[in-house]
XYZ file of C-alpha atoms in Angstrom:
370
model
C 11.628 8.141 1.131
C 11.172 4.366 0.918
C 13.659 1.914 1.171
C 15.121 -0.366 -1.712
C 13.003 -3.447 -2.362
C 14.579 -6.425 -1.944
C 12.800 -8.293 -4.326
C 12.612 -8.622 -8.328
C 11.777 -5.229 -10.048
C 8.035 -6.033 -10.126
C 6.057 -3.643 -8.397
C 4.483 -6.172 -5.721
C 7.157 -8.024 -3.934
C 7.005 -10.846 -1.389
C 6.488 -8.886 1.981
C 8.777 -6.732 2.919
C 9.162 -6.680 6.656
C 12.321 -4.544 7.544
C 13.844 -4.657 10.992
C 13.715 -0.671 12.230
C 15.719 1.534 14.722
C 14.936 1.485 18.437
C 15.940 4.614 18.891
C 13.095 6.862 17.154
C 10.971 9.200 19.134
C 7.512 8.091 19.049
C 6.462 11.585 19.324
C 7.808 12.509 15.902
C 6.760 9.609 13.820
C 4.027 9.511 11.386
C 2.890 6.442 9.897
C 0.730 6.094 6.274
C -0.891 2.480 4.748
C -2.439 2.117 1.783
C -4.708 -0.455 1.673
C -5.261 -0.717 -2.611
C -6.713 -3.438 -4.849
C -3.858 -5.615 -5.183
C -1.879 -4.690 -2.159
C -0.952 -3.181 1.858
C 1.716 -0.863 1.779
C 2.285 1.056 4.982
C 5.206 4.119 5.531
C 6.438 4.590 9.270
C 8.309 7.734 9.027
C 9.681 11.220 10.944
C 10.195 14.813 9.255
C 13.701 16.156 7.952
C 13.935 18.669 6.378
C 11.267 19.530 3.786
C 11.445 15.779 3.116
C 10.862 12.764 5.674
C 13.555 9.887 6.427
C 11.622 6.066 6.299
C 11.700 4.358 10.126
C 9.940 0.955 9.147
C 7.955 -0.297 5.879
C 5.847 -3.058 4.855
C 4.668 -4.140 1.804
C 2.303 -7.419 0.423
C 0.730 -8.184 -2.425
C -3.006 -8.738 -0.777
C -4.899 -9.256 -4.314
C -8.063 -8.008 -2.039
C -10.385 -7.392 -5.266
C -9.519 -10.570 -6.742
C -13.159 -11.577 -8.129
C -14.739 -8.081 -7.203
C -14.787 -7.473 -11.251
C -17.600 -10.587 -11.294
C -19.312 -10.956 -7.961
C -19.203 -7.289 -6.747
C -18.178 -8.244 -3.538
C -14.361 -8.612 -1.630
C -14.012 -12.492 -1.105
C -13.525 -14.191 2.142
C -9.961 -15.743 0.779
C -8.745 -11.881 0.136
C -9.987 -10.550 3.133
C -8.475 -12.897 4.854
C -5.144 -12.489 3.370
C -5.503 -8.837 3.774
C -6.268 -8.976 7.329
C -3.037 -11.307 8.378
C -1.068 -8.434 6.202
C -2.769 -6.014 8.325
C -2.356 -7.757 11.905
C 1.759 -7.370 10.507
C 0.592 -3.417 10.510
C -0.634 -3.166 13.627
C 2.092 -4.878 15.597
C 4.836 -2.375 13.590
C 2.824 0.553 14.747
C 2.494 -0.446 18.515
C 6.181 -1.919 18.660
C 7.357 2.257 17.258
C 4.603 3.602 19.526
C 3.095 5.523 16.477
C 0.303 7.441 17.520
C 0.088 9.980 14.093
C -1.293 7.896 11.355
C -3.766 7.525 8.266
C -5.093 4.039 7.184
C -7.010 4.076 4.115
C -8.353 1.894 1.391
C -9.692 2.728 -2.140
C -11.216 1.825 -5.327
C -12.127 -2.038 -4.105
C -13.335 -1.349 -0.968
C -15.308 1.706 -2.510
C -16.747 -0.544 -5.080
C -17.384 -3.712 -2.652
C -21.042 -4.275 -2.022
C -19.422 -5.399 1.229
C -16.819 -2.723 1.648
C -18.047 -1.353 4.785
C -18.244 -5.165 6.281
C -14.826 -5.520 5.447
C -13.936 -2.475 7.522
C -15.850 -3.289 10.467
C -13.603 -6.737 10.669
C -10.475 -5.533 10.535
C -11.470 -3.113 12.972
C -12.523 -6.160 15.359
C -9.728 -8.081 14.287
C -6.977 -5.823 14.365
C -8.558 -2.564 16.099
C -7.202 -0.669 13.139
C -9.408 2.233 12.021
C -9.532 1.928 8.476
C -10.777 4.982 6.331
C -12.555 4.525 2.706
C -11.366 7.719 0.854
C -13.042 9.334 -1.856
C -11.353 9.631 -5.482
C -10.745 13.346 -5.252
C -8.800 12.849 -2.605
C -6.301 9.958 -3.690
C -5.774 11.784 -6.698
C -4.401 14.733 -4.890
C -2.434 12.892 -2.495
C -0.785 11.543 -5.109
C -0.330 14.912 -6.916
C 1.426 15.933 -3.803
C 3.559 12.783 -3.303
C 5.088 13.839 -6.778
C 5.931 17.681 -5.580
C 9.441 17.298 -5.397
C 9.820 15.650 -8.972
C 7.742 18.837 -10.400
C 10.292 20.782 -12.766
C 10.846 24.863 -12.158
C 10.252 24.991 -15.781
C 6.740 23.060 -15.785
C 3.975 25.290 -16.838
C 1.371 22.725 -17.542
C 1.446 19.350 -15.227
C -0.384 15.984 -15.681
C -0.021 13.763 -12.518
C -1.099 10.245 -13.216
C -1.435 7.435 -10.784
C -2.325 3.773 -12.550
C -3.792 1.997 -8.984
C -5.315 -1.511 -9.557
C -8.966 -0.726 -9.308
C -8.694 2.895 -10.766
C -6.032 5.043 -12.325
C -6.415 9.033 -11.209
C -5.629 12.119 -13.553
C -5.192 15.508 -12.767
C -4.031 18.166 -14.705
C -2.457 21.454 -13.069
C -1.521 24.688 -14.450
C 1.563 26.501 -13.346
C 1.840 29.291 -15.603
C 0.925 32.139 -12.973
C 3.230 30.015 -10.126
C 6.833 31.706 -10.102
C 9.257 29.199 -11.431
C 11.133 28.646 -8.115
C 7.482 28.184 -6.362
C 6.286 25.416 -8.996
C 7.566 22.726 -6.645
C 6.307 24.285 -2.890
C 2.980 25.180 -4.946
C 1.984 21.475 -5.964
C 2.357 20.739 -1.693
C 0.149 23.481 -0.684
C -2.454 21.189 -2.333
C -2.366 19.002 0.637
C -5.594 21.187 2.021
C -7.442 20.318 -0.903
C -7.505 21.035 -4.949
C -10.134 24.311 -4.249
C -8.471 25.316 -1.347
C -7.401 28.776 -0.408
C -3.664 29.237 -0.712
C -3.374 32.638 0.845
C -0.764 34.705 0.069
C 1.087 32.349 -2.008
C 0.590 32.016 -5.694
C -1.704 29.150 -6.320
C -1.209 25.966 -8.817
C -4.545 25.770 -10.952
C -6.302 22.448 -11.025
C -7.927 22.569 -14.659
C -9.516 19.531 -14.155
C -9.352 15.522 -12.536
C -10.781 12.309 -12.931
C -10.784 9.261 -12.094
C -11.133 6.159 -14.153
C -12.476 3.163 -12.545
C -10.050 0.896 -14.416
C -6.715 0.007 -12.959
C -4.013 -2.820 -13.656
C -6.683 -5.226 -12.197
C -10.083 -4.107 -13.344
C -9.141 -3.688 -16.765
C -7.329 -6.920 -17.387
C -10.143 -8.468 -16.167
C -12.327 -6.579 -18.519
C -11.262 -8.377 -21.280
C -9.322 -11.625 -19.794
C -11.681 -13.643 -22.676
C -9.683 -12.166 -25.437
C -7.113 -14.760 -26.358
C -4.473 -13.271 -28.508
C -1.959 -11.713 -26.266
C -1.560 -8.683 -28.892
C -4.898 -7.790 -29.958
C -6.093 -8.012 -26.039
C -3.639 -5.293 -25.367
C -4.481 -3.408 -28.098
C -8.280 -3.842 -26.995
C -7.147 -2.540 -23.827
C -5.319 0.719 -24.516
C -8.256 1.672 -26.620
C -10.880 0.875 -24.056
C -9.047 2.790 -21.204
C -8.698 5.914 -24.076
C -12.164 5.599 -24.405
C -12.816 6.567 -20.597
C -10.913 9.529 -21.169
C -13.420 11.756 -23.085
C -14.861 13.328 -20.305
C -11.657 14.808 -19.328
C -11.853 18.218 -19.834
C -8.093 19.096 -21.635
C -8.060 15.925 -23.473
C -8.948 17.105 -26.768
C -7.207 21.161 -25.885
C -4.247 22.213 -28.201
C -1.603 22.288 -25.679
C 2.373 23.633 -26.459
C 5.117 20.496 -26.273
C 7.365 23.192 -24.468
C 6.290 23.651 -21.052
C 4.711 20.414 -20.403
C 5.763 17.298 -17.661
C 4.026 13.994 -17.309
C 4.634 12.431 -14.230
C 3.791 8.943 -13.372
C 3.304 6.903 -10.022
C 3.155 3.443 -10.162
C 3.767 -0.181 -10.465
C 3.580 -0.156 -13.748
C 5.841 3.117 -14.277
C 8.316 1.550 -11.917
C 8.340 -1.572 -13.587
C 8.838 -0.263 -17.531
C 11.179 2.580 -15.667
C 13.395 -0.780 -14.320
C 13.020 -2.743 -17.748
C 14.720 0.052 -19.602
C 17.782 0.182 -16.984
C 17.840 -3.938 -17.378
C 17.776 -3.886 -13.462
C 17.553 -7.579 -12.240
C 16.760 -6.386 -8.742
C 14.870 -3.013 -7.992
C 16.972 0.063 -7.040
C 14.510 2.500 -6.069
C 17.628 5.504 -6.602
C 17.773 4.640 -9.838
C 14.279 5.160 -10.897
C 12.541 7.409 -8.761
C 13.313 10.766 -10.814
C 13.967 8.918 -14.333
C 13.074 10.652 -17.443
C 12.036 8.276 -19.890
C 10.988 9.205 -23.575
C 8.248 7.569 -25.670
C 10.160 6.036 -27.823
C 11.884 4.466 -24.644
C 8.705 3.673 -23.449
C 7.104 1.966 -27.173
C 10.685 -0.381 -26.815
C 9.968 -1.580 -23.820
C 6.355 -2.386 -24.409
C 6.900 -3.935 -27.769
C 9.437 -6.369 -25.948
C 6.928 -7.636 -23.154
C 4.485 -8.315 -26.000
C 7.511 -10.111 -27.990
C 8.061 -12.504 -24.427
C 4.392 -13.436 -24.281
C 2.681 -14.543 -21.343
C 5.666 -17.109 -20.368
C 8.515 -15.243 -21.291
C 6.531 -12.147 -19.244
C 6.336 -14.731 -16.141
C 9.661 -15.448 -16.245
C 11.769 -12.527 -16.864
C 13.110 -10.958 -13.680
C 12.828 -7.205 -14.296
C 8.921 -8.059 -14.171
C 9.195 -9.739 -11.599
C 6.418 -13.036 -10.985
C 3.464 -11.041 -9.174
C 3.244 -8.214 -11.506
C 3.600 -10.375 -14.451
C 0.128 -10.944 -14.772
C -0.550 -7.019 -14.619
C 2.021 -5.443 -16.564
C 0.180 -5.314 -19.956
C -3.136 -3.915 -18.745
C -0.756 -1.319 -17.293
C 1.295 -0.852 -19.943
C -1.525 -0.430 -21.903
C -2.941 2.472 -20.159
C 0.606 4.099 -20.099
C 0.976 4.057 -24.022
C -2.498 5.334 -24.474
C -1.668 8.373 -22.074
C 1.869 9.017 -23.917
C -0.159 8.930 -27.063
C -2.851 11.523 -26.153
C -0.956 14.506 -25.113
C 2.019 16.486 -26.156
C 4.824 15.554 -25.013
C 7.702 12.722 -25.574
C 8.734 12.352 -21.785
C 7.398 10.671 -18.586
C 9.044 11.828 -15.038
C 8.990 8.404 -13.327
C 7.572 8.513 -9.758
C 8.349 6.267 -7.213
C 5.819 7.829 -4.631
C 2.417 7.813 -4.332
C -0.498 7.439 -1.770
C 1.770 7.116 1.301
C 4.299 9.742 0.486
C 1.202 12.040 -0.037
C -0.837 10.590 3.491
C 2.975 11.660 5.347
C 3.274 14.387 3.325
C -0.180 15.653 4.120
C 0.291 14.885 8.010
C 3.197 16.455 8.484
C 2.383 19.888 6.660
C -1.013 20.310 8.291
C 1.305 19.926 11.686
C 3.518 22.404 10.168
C 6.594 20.027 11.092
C 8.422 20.473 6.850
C 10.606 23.183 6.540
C 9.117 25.153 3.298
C 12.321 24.590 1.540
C 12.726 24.579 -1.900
C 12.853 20.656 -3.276
């Protein structure tokens, strides 16, 4: 999967530009980008396995929907800073010959009055095709990005993925899945949540949603409030809020039985925090099993640092500084809604699910168990 970061153990890094393998066979690589609110990540990668080995990566911190909260529209400083990071794109896909790819871009560019501008010009400017993708659809690309982290004993799943503009839930039931199958039966999703899975027993999607507040949007929701606490507090009860129309939020559901997994900066970042890792180590998070407790300790001591202890302390890491509460406060009120004391950390998301996607509708995975 992707490659240690080379950075602090924020979740946005300087750009990451790693030098790739000569060697690779066009023909078999697959390449994903995720254009999001605060940043371009692309994947460059060929099957193994049921899994896929990493070629190339690149990831910036783009900030393309600075200002969107107030004007409504991307502005011309972070579209042109996202257009330089995606020129860097375009030259990694031509110099590996990639021909099998999916470039998309979400909540900001869906919520931009001038989204479909934006498009246009990096199409001109870089002659990348870049695809605005619905919410149904990130959410279950990041459901299947998470597949292999899915326990045999799982019988109810919630799959959350904190973005910057929006944060995606979806909530799966695996009780008629055999338990070996739990795993393969979360991928299958790849052809869509109402799909027809054929012959194979079928993972239930109860219900989804997406919230249209992310690390971004909701810190800027309430960036007037002053005191550092009570602005967090505000936060993780506004984002709670949002969650009513979810259909098993308020459902009696058994602690026994039932895995959160979460994909994102913010996971990473609390998930790196509670290791004390100076410098990210993507083998020692991807997979953790944190508890809430864990969780409430490591939350309580970024709101002991305060904004300046926040900015300087290394396992945040300087651009994620500024997010990391907003996150953190959609995170606690998650942990606090539904049954269970653990969190599967995910480090995987949109990508892994775009080359995951790819590569099963080619058929090129072995169906393997994980």
């Amino acid at each position: 999967m992707a490659p240690k970061r080379p950075s602090g153990a924020g979740a946005f890094p300087k750009a990451v530009d790693t030098p790739a393998p000569k060697s690779s066979d066009p023909a078999t690589l697959y390449a994903a980008l995720d254009l999001g609110t605060n940043s371009c990540r692309m994947l460059i990668a060929q099957p193994k396995g049921s899994q896929f080995h990493v070629v190339d990566s690149f990831s910036k911190s783009v900030q393309l929907g600075q200002g969107l909260e107030s004007s409504g529209r991307l502005s011309r400083a972070s579209m042109s800073r996202t257009i330089s990071a995606m020129r860097i794109c375009r030259d990694k896909l031509r110099r590996h010959g990639v021909e099998r790819m999916r470039l998309v871009a979400t909540e900001a560019c869906r919520r931009a009055l001038n989204g479909d501008n934006f498009i246009s010009q990096v199409r001109r400017e870089t002659g990348l095709e870049l695809e605005i993708i619905k919410p149904e659809e990130e959410a279950r690309l990041a459901v299947i990005s998470c597949a292999p982290l899915v326990s045999t004993k799982t019988e109810q799943l919630l799959v959350v993925d904190i973005g910057g503009g929006s944060t995606e839930l979806v909530w799966i039931d695996l009780t008629n899945v055999p338990q070996r199958e739990r795993p393969r039966s979360i991928m299958r999703l790849h052809a869509g949540f109402g799909a027809d899975p054929g012959p194979f027993a079928a993972a239930k999607v109860v219900d989804w949603i997406s919230v249209p507040l992310g690390v971004a949007t909701l810190r800027d929701q309430f960036a007037d409030v002053e005191d550092d606490a009570a602005r967090f507090a505000l936060m993780s009860w506004f984002f709670e809020e949002n969650l009513e129309a979810f259909a098993p939020y308020a459902a009696e559901q058994a602690r026994e039985g039932f895995q959160i997994v979460g994909t994102s900066g913010t996971v990473t970042t609390v998930a790196a925090s509670f290791l004390g890792l100076k410098r990210y180590d993507r083998t020692k998070v991807d997979g953790l099993r944190m508890t809430s407790d864990q969780i409430d300790t490591v939350i309580r001591d970024y709101l002991s640092l305060g904004p300046t202890g926040r900015r300087n302390d290394p396992r945040i890491g300087k651009d994620r500084q500024a997010l990391i509460m907003s996150g953190s406060a959609i995170l606690q009120a998650l942990m606090r809604l539904w049954p269970t004391d653990r969190l599967s950390v995910a480090d995987r998301g949109l990508r892994e699910g775009l080359l995951y996607a790819q590569m099963s509708a080619d058929g090129v995975l072995e169906d393997a168990p994980y």
